[in-house]
Short mmCIF file of C-alpha atoms and ligand atoms in Angstrom, two decimals:
data_model
loop_
_atom_site.label_atom_id
_atom_site.label_comp_id
_atom_site.label_asym_id
_atom_site.label_seq_id
_atom_site.Cartn_x
_atom_site.Cartn_y
_atom_site.Cartn_z
CA MET A 830 0.00 0.00 0.00
CA SER A 831 1.25 3.49 -0.90
CA THR A 832 3.14 5.38 1.76
CA GLU A 833 1.30 8.56 0.79
CA LYS A 834 -1.94 7.15 2.14
CA LYS A 835 -3.36 8.78 5.24
CA LYS A 836 -1.26 7.06 7.86
CA ASN A 837 -3.10 4.17 9.48
CA LYS A 838 -6.48 5.27 8.16
CA THR A 839 -8.63 2.57 6.65
CA ILE A 840 -11.77 2.71 4.55
CA LEU A 841 -13.97 -0.33 4.27
CA SER A 842 -17.23 -1.09 2.56
CA GLY A 843 -19.20 -3.98 1.07
CA ILE A 844 -22.08 -4.97 -1.18
CA GLN A 845 -24.35 -8.00 -1.06
CA PRO A 846 -23.90 -10.13 -4.19
CA SER A 847 -27.61 -10.35 -4.97
CA GLY A 848 -29.67 -9.02 -7.87
CA HIS A 849 -28.12 -6.62 -10.38
CA LEU A 850 -25.46 -4.15 -9.27
CA CYS A 851 -27.17 -0.88 -10.21
CA ILE A 852 -26.54 2.80 -10.81
CA GLY A 853 -27.76 3.48 -7.23
CA ASN A 854 -24.95 1.30 -5.83
CA TYR A 855 -22.53 3.03 -8.17
CA VAL A 856 -23.21 6.66 -7.27
CA GLY A 857 -24.08 5.89 -3.63
CA ALA A 858 -21.05 3.73 -2.92
CA LEU A 859 -18.76 2.28 -5.60
CA LYS A 860 -17.82 5.56 -7.29
CA ASN A 861 -16.68 6.91 -3.92
CA TRP A 862 -14.70 3.77 -3.14
CA VAL A 863 -12.82 4.33 -6.38
CA ASP A 864 -12.14 7.98 -5.53
CA LEU A 865 -11.05 7.27 -1.95
CA GLN A 866 -8.94 4.14 -2.46
CA TYR A 867 -5.70 6.02 -3.12
CA GLU A 868 -6.10 8.19 -0.01
CA TYR A 869 -6.64 5.40 2.50
CA ASN A 870 -5.76 1.79 3.09
CA SER A 871 -8.84 0.23 1.55
CA ILE A 872 -10.77 -2.99 1.99
CA PHE A 873 -13.80 -3.86 -0.13
CA LEU A 874 -15.93 -6.87 0.67
CA VAL A 875 -18.29 -9.03 -1.34
CA VAL A 876 -20.60 -9.85 1.58
CA ASP A 877 -21.79 -13.34 0.70
CA LEU A 878 -22.64 -14.21 4.33
CA HIS A 879 -25.15 -11.35 4.31
CA ALA A 880 -26.64 -12.46 0.99
CA ILE A 881 -27.96 -15.76 2.38
CA THR A 882 -30.29 -13.94 4.80
CA VAL A 883 -32.53 -14.00 1.72
CA ARG A 884 -33.05 -17.32 -0.07
CA GLN A 885 -30.52 -17.76 -2.92
CA THR A 886 -29.96 -20.42 -5.58
CA PRO A 887 -26.48 -21.78 -4.70
CA SER A 888 -25.17 -22.07 -8.28
CA GLU A 889 -26.40 -18.55 -9.05
CA LEU A 890 -24.91 -17.10 -5.86
CA ARG A 891 -21.50 -18.55 -6.72
CA LYS A 892 -21.63 -16.86 -10.14
CA GLN A 893 -22.88 -13.61 -8.65
CA CYS A 894 -19.99 -13.45 -6.18
CA LEU A 895 -17.36 -13.55 -8.95
CA SER A 896 -19.44 -11.26 -11.15
CA PHE A 897 -19.64 -8.63 -8.39
CA LEU A 898 -15.88 -8.85 -7.82
CA ALA A 899 -15.32 -8.35 -11.57
CA GLN A 900 -17.69 -5.36 -11.51
CA TYR A 901 -15.77 -3.78 -8.59
CA ILE A 902 -12.59 -4.02 -10.68
CA ALA A 903 -14.35 -2.81 -13.83
CA CYS A 904 -15.63 0.25 -11.94
CA GLY A 905 -12.04 1.13 -11.07
CA ILE A 906 -11.15 -0.66 -7.83
CA ASP A 907 -7.45 -1.26 -8.32
CA PRO A 908 -6.30 -4.72 -7.15
CA ASP A 909 -2.76 -3.38 -6.69
CA THR A 910 -3.98 -0.79 -4.22
CA SER A 911 -7.11 -2.15 -2.57
CA THR A 912 -7.76 -5.38 -0.74
CA MET A 913 -10.80 -7.20 -2.12
CA VAL A 914 -12.25 -9.90 0.09
CA MET A 915 -14.94 -12.55 -0.13
CA GLN A 916 -16.50 -12.31 3.33
CA SER A 917 -16.85 -16.08 3.81
CA HIS A 918 -13.10 -16.56 3.22
CA VAL A 919 -12.35 -14.94 6.58
CA SER A 920 -14.05 -16.87 9.39
CA GLN A 921 -13.41 -14.09 11.91
CA HIS A 922 -16.38 -12.09 10.54
CA ALA A 923 -18.75 -14.66 12.01
CA GLU A 924 -16.69 -14.98 15.21
CA LEU A 925 -16.67 -11.25 15.95
CA SER A 926 -20.34 -11.06 15.05
CA TRP A 927 -21.09 -13.58 17.81
CA VAL A 928 -19.16 -11.60 20.43
CA LEU A 929 -20.82 -8.32 19.37
CA SER A 930 -24.27 -9.93 19.43
CA THR A 931 -23.85 -10.41 23.17
CA LEU A 932 -23.49 -6.62 23.50
CA THR A 933 -26.52 -5.82 21.32
CA SER A 934 -30.04 -5.50 22.69
CA MET A 935 -33.11 -6.92 20.96
CA GLY A 936 -34.59 -3.41 21.07
CA GLU A 937 -31.72 -1.98 19.01
CA LEU A 938 -32.24 -4.61 16.30
CA ASN A 939 -36.02 -4.22 16.38
CA ARG A 940 -35.65 -0.57 15.40
CA MET A 941 -33.72 -1.29 12.19
CA THR A 942 -35.71 -0.07 9.19
CA GLN A 943 -33.98 -2.44 6.74
CA PHE A 944 -35.12 -5.40 8.88
CA LYS A 945 -38.68 -4.09 8.88
CA ASP A 946 -38.63 -3.55 5.07
CA LYS A 947 -37.07 -6.93 4.32
CA SER A 948 -39.44 -8.76 6.70
CA LYS A 949 -42.33 -7.31 4.72
CA ARG A 950 -40.77 -8.27 1.37
CA HIS A 951 -39.77 -11.78 2.51
CA SER A 952 -42.64 -12.54 4.88
CA GLN A 953 -42.20 -16.32 4.31
CA ASN A 954 -38.58 -16.22 5.44
CA ILE A 955 -38.09 -13.92 8.44
CA ASN A 956 -35.03 -15.75 9.73
CA ALA A 957 -32.82 -14.97 12.72
CA GLY A 958 -29.95 -14.01 10.39
CA LEU A 959 -32.06 -11.26 8.85
CA PHE A 960 -32.64 -9.91 12.36
CA THR A 961 -29.00 -10.05 13.49
CA TYR A 962 -27.69 -8.85 10.10
CA PRO A 963 -26.63 -5.39 11.43
CA VAL A 964 -24.38 -7.07 14.02
CA LEU A 965 -22.55 -8.98 11.28
CA MET A 966 -22.18 -5.71 9.39
CA ALA A 967 -20.70 -4.09 12.52
CA ALA A 968 -18.28 -7.03 12.74
CA ASP A 969 -17.23 -6.51 9.09
CA ILE A 970 -16.29 -2.95 9.89
CA LEU A 971 -14.75 -3.31 13.35
CA LEU A 972 -12.72 -6.43 12.47
CA TYR A 973 -10.44 -4.30 10.26
CA GLN A 974 -10.42 -1.20 12.50
CA ALA A 975 -12.06 0.81 9.70
CA ASP A 976 -12.09 4.59 10.18
CA VAL A 977 -14.32 5.57 7.26
CA VAL A 978 -17.19 3.64 5.67
CA PRO A 979 -18.44 4.96 2.30
CA VAL A 980 -22.10 3.94 1.90
CA GLY A 981 -25.45 5.24 0.65
CA ALA A 982 -27.92 6.94 3.02
CA ASP A 983 -29.86 3.69 3.64
CA GLN A 984 -26.93 2.26 5.63
CA LYS A 985 -26.66 5.16 8.09
CA GLN A 986 -28.65 3.41 10.82
CA HIS A 987 -26.48 0.28 10.56
CA LEU A 988 -23.37 2.43 10.77
CA GLU A 989 -24.67 4.04 13.96
CA LEU A 990 -25.03 0.61 15.52
CA ALA A 991 -21.44 -0.24 14.51
CA ARG A 992 -20.26 2.95 16.22
CA ASP A 993 -22.31 2.23 19.36
CA LEU A 994 -20.95 -1.32 19.56
CA ALA A 995 -17.36 -0.15 19.14
CA GLN A 996 -17.82 2.39 21.93
CA ARG A 997 -19.62 -0.11 24.16
CA PHE A 998 -16.89 -2.73 23.79
CA ASN A 999 -14.16 -0.12 24.32
CA SER A 1000 -15.71 1.17 27.52
CA ARG A 1001 -16.68 -2.25 28.93
CA TYR A 1002 -13.22 -3.77 28.36
CA SER A 1003 -10.59 -1.28 27.16
CA PRO A 1004 -9.92 0.63 23.92
CA THR A 1005 -9.90 -2.01 21.16
CA PHE A 1006 -11.84 -0.75 18.15
CA SER A 1007 -11.63 2.37 16.00
CA VAL A 1008 -15.00 4.13 15.96
CA PRO A 1009 -15.97 4.33 12.26
CA GLU A 1010 -17.34 7.44 10.53
CA PRO A 1011 -19.87 7.13 7.70
CA TYR A 1012 -18.99 8.73 4.37
CA ILE A 1013 -22.27 9.52 2.63
CA PRO A 1014 -22.05 11.51 -0.64
CA LYS A 1015 -23.84 14.89 -0.93
CA SER A 1016 -25.57 13.88 -4.14
CA GLY A 1017 -26.48 10.33 -5.12
CA ALA A 1018 -26.83 9.03 -1.55
CA ARG A 1019 -30.36 7.85 -2.30
CA VAL A 1020 -31.15 7.13 -5.94
CA MET A 1021 -34.86 6.41 -6.35
CA SER A 1022 -36.72 3.79 -8.39
CA LEU A 1023 -37.41 4.91 -11.98
CA GLN A 1024 -41.04 3.76 -11.98
CA ASN A 1025 -41.84 4.63 -8.37
CA PRO A 1026 -39.68 7.56 -7.24
CA MET A 1027 -41.12 7.34 -3.71
CA LYS A 1028 -39.04 4.21 -3.05
CA LYS A 1029 -35.30 3.56 -3.24
CA MET A 1030 -33.79 2.00 -6.38
CA SER A 1031 -32.92 -1.55 -5.34
CA LYS A 1032 -30.64 -4.01 -7.13
CA SER A 1033 -32.97 -6.83 -6.05
CA ASP A 1034 -36.15 -5.28 -7.46
CA ASP A 1035 -38.20 -7.85 -9.43
CA ASN A 1036 -39.26 -5.14 -11.87
CA LEU A 1037 -36.09 -4.42 -13.88
CA ASN A 1038 -37.63 -1.21 -15.26
CA ASN A 1039 -37.13 0.30 -11.80
CA LEU A 1040 -33.35 0.17 -12.03
CA ILE A 1041 -30.41 0.70 -14.37
CA ALA A 1042 -28.05 -2.26 -14.01
CA LEU A 1043 -24.35 -1.55 -14.54
CA LEU A 1044 -24.41 -4.26 -17.22
CA ASP A 1045 -27.55 -3.05 -19.06
CA PRO A 1046 -26.91 -2.58 -22.82
CA PRO A 1047 -27.17 1.03 -24.14
CA ASP A 1048 -30.58 0.60 -25.81
CA VAL A 1049 -32.04 -0.81 -22.58
CA ILE A 1050 -30.65 2.12 -20.59
CA THR A 1051 -32.11 4.64 -23.04
CA ARG A 1052 -35.50 2.94 -22.97
CA LYS A 1053 -35.63 2.75 -19.16
CA ILE A 1054 -34.73 6.43 -18.73
CA LYS A 1055 -37.20 7.47 -21.43
CA ARG A 1056 -39.97 5.64 -19.57
CA ALA A 1057 -38.98 6.91 -16.11
CA VAL A 1058 -41.96 8.38 -14.26
CA THR A 1059 -41.95 12.20 -14.05
CA ASP A 1060 -44.93 14.61 -13.87
CA SER A 1061 -46.93 16.93 -16.09
CA GLY A 1062 -44.71 19.99 -15.46
CA THR A 1063 -42.60 21.62 -18.15
CA ASP A 1064 -39.66 23.41 -16.52
CA ILE A 1065 -36.66 21.51 -15.19
CA ARG A 1066 -36.53 22.48 -11.51
CA TYR A 1067 -35.42 20.32 -8.58
CA ASP A 1068 -38.19 19.66 -6.05
CA GLU A 1069 -37.97 16.37 -4.17
CA VAL A 1070 -41.38 16.73 -2.52
CA SER A 1071 -43.70 17.74 -5.34
CA ARG A 1072 -41.68 16.37 -8.29
CA PRO A 1073 -39.76 13.33 -6.99
CA GLY A 1074 -39.34 11.61 -10.39
CA LEU A 1075 -37.81 14.67 -12.03
CA ALA A 1076 -35.69 15.38 -8.92
CA ASN A 1077 -34.28 11.85 -9.13
CA LEU A 1078 -33.21 12.34 -12.77
CA ILE A 1079 -31.67 15.76 -12.02
CA SER A 1080 -29.82 14.29 -9.05
CA LEU A 1081 -28.48 11.37 -11.12
CA TYR A 1082 -27.32 13.80 -13.80
CA SER A 1083 -25.61 15.85 -11.09
CA SER A 1084 -23.80 12.83 -9.58
CA LEU A 1085 -22.54 11.54 -12.91
CA SER A 1086 -21.60 14.89 -14.45
CA GLY A 1087 -20.06 16.40 -11.32
CA MET A 1088 -22.23 19.53 -11.75
CA ASP A 1089 -24.13 20.68 -8.66
CA ILE A 1090 -27.95 20.79 -8.79
CA PRO A 1091 -28.33 24.55 -9.56
CA THR A 1092 -25.81 24.18 -12.41
CA VAL A 1093 -27.81 21.26 -13.83
CA GLU A 1094 -31.01 23.36 -13.59
CA ASN A 1095 -29.32 26.23 -15.48
CA HIS A 1096 -27.89 23.83 -18.03
CA PHE A 1097 -31.40 22.60 -18.88
CA ALA A 1098 -33.21 25.97 -18.46
CA GLY A 1099 -35.94 26.37 -21.09
CA LYS A 1100 -35.52 22.76 -22.28
CA GLN A 1101 -38.08 19.96 -22.14
CA TYR A 1102 -38.03 16.86 -19.96
CA SER A 1103 -37.27 14.80 -23.08
CA VAL A 1104 -33.94 16.64 -23.50
CA LEU A 1105 -32.93 15.92 -19.90
CA LYS A 1106 -33.90 12.27 -20.37
CA LYS A 1107 -31.91 11.94 -23.59
CA ASP A 1108 -28.81 13.66 -22.16
CA LEU A 1109 -29.01 11.64 -18.95
CA ALA A 1110 -29.32 8.36 -20.87
CA ASP A 1111 -26.27 9.35 -22.98
CA LEU A 1112 -24.31 10.24 -19.84
CA ILE A 1113 -25.13 6.91 -18.20
CA VAL A 1114 -24.16 5.01 -21.35
CA GLU A 1115 -20.90 6.98 -21.59
CA THR A 1116 -20.14 6.13 -17.95
CA LEU A 1117 -21.03 2.46 -18.21
CA ILE A 1118 -19.54 1.47 -21.58
CA PRO A 1119 -15.90 1.39 -20.38
CA ILE A 1120 -17.01 -0.44 -17.22
CA GLN A 1121 -18.83 -3.04 -19.31
CA GLU A 1122 -15.85 -3.45 -21.65
CA THR A 1123 -13.48 -4.13 -18.76
CA TYR A 1124 -16.02 -6.43 -17.14
CA HIS A 1125 -16.41 -8.57 -20.25
CA SER A 1126 -12.64 -8.77 -20.68
CA ILE A 1127 -12.06 -10.21 -17.17
CA ILE A 1128 -15.18 -12.16 -16.21
CA GLN A 1129 -14.07 -15.33 -18.02
CA ASP A 1130 -10.64 -15.23 -16.38
CA LYS A 1131 -11.49 -17.21 -13.28
CA ASP A 1132 -7.82 -17.70 -12.34
CA TYR A 1133 -7.25 -13.95 -12.26
CA LEU A 1134 -10.34 -13.31 -10.13
CA GLU A 1135 -9.52 -16.16 -7.75
CA SER A 1136 -5.94 -14.92 -7.35
CA ILE A 1137 -7.28 -11.53 -6.28
CA LEU A 1138 -9.46 -13.23 -3.69
CA PHE A 1139 -6.56 -15.39 -2.52
CA ASN A 1140 -4.35 -12.33 -1.95
CA GLY A 1141 -7.25 -10.42 -0.41
CA ALA A 1142 -8.01 -13.22 2.04
CA ASN A 1143 -4.35 -13.43 3.10
CA THR A 1144 -4.14 -9.73 3.90
CA ALA A 1145 -7.56 -9.76 5.56
CA LYS A 1146 -6.87 -12.84 7.69
CA TYR A 1147 -3.73 -11.29 9.08
CA LEU A 1148 -5.63 -8.17 10.19
CA ALA A 1149 -8.64 -10.16 11.39
CA ARG A 1150 -6.56 -12.53 13.54
CA ARG A 1151 -4.89 -9.57 15.16
CA THR A 1152 -8.23 -8.05 16.17
CA MET A 1153 -9.79 -11.35 17.26
CA SER A 1154 -6.91 -12.36 19.49
CA LYS A 1155 -7.29 -9.03 21.31
CA VAL A 1156 -11.06 -9.46 21.55
CA TYR A 1157 -10.90 -13.01 22.91
CA ARG A 1158 -8.25 -12.07 25.44
CA LYS A 1159 -10.22 -9.03 26.63
CA VAL A 1160 -13.51 -10.87 27.09
CA GLY A 1161 -11.70 -13.44 29.25
CA PHE A 1162 -11.15 -16.49 27.04
CA VAL A 1163 -8.16 -18.77 27.63
CA VAL A 1164 -5.62 -18.17 24.87
CA PRO A 1165 -4.94 -21.48 23.07
CA LYS A 1166 -1.45 -22.91 23.04
CA LYS A 1167 0.31 -22.19 19.72
CA GLU A 1168 0.47 -25.20 17.36
CA LYS A 1169 3.99 -26.48 16.77
P1 TYM B 2197 -26.33 -3.16 -0.31
O1 TYM B 2197 -25.73 -4.39 -0.88
O2 TYM B 2197 -27.82 -3.10 -0.19
O3 TYM B 2197 -25.88 -1.88 -1.11
C1 TYM B 2197 -24.52 -1.64 -1.40
C2 TYM B 2197 -24.21 -0.16 -1.31
O4 TYM B 2197 -25.00 0.60 -2.23
C3 TYM B 2197 -25.70 1.64 -1.53
N1 TYM B 2197 -27.02 1.80 -2.17
C4 TYM B 2197 -27.49 2.94 -2.65
N2 TYM B 2197 -26.96 4.18 -2.71
C5 TYM B 2197 -27.70 5.15 -3.30
N3 TYM B 2197 -28.95 4.94 -3.82
C6 TYM B 2197 -29.51 3.71 -3.78
N4 TYM B 2197 -30.70 3.49 -4.30
C7 TYM B 2197 -28.77 2.64 -3.19
N5 TYM B 2197 -29.02 1.33 -2.98
C8 TYM B 2197 -27.94 0.83 -2.35
C9 TYM B 2197 -25.82 1.13 -0.10
O5 TYM B 2197 -26.01 2.19 0.80
C10 TYM B 2197 -24.50 0.42 0.08
O6 TYM B 2197 -23.49 1.35 0.41
N6 TYM B 2197 -25.53 -3.91 4.56
C11 TYM B 2197 -24.93 -3.45 3.32
C12 TYM B 2197 -23.72 -4.24 2.91
C13 TYM B 2197 -22.64 -4.35 3.93
C14 TYM B 2197 -21.72 -3.34 4.30
C15 TYM B 2197 -20.87 -3.93 5.27
C16 TYM B 2197 -21.55 -2.01 3.89
C17 TYM B 2197 -22.36 -5.46 4.67
N7 TYM B 2197 -21.29 -5.20 5.48
C18 TYM B 2197 -19.83 -3.19 5.87
C19 TYM B 2197 -20.51 -1.29 4.49
C20 TYM B 2197 -19.67 -1.87 5.45
C21 TYM B 2197 -25.97 -3.57 2.23
O7 TYM B 2197 -26.92 -4.31 2.31
O8 TYM B 2197 -25.67 -2.84 1.10
#
C-alpha cells in the first residue's frame, strides 16, 4: 500500500452479491470507493454471508460473487492498491459477530428499518440471520479497524449501531476498536426507483424497469430512462417533494456529471423533460460502456479473479486474527497454546 496514504487510516465497505449491481450502488457507494482508495488503506468486501439472509440459488450465488468482484474491478477498484475480500473466506467475521451480538439489545435490532422492510418483502422467510444482520455488518467494519465507511444513506442506521458497539466494547473492556465514521455523498446518496420515485432504487427489485443495471446494454438504458416516471410539469426544476421523479433524474445527472444541482437546472433551463432524459441516458451510457468493456474482458478469467481473492483473504486474515486475538483475550477467554 502506498506510503502517501493517510497514515493508518482505513476505509472499508461492502455490497451483497444479490440481484443486479445498479446505478444506485454506483453513485451511492462504488464511485466513492474508487475515488477514496488512493487516499486510504482500503478494503472492499463481497458480503456473501449477508446475501444468504434472503433465499438464494447456490449455483447462481456462486456466479454472482465472482461477477460482483469483476464489476468492482471494472468500476475502477485497483487490485494493486485495494484489498478485495470474499467475506466467507475470513471466518473471523462470524466470530466477531457472535461476540458483538452479546453486546446488542433486541430493542436496538427491532428498530432497524432495513429489517422491517425486508421482513415485509420476505414474509415467508423472516429468519434470525435477517434480524442479526446489522451485528454482522458491525463485525465486518470493526474487524479491520475501519475509520471511514463509504455507503449510501440507507446504511446510516447500521453504521450508527457499529459505532455504538465499538464504543460499548471499548468502555466495557478497554480501547480495542476504532469508531468508524460514515462517508455519505452529498448527491447520489439515495437514488430512487425509476417507476416509483417514492421508493429507493434496489438491485434486487423484481421489476427491472425500476433500475439501471451496470451491465444493461445502451438501448435498454435509453428505454428505461425514457420511460422513467416524471410529472406533467414543463420546466426543469429540482423539487424532491412535489416532483420526486424529475428530482431523481436531475440528481443522477448531477452525480454523474459532477455539476451541482443549480448548475444542472441552469444547463437545462428552457428545455423539455425529453432533453434531460436523452442527455441523462447518454451520460449513463458513456459512464457504463468502459465499465462493461473491462467487465467482459475479465469475467471469463477465473484464475485472475480467484488470485485476487486469494491475496485479499491473506491480507484480511492477518488483520482479522490480530483483532480477534485481542477481543478473545479481553472478554476473558483462555488463549490457546500455539500449534507447533
Ligand atoms: P447493499 O448491498 O444493499 O448496497 C450496497 C451499497 O450501495 C448503496 N445503495 C445505494 N446508494 C444510493 N442509492 C440507492 N438506491 C442505493 N441502494 C444501495 C448502499 O447504501 C450500500 O453502500 N448492509 C450493506 C452491505 C454491507 C456493508 C458492510 C456495507 C455489509 N457489510 C460493511 C458497508 C460496510 C448492504 O446491504 O448494502
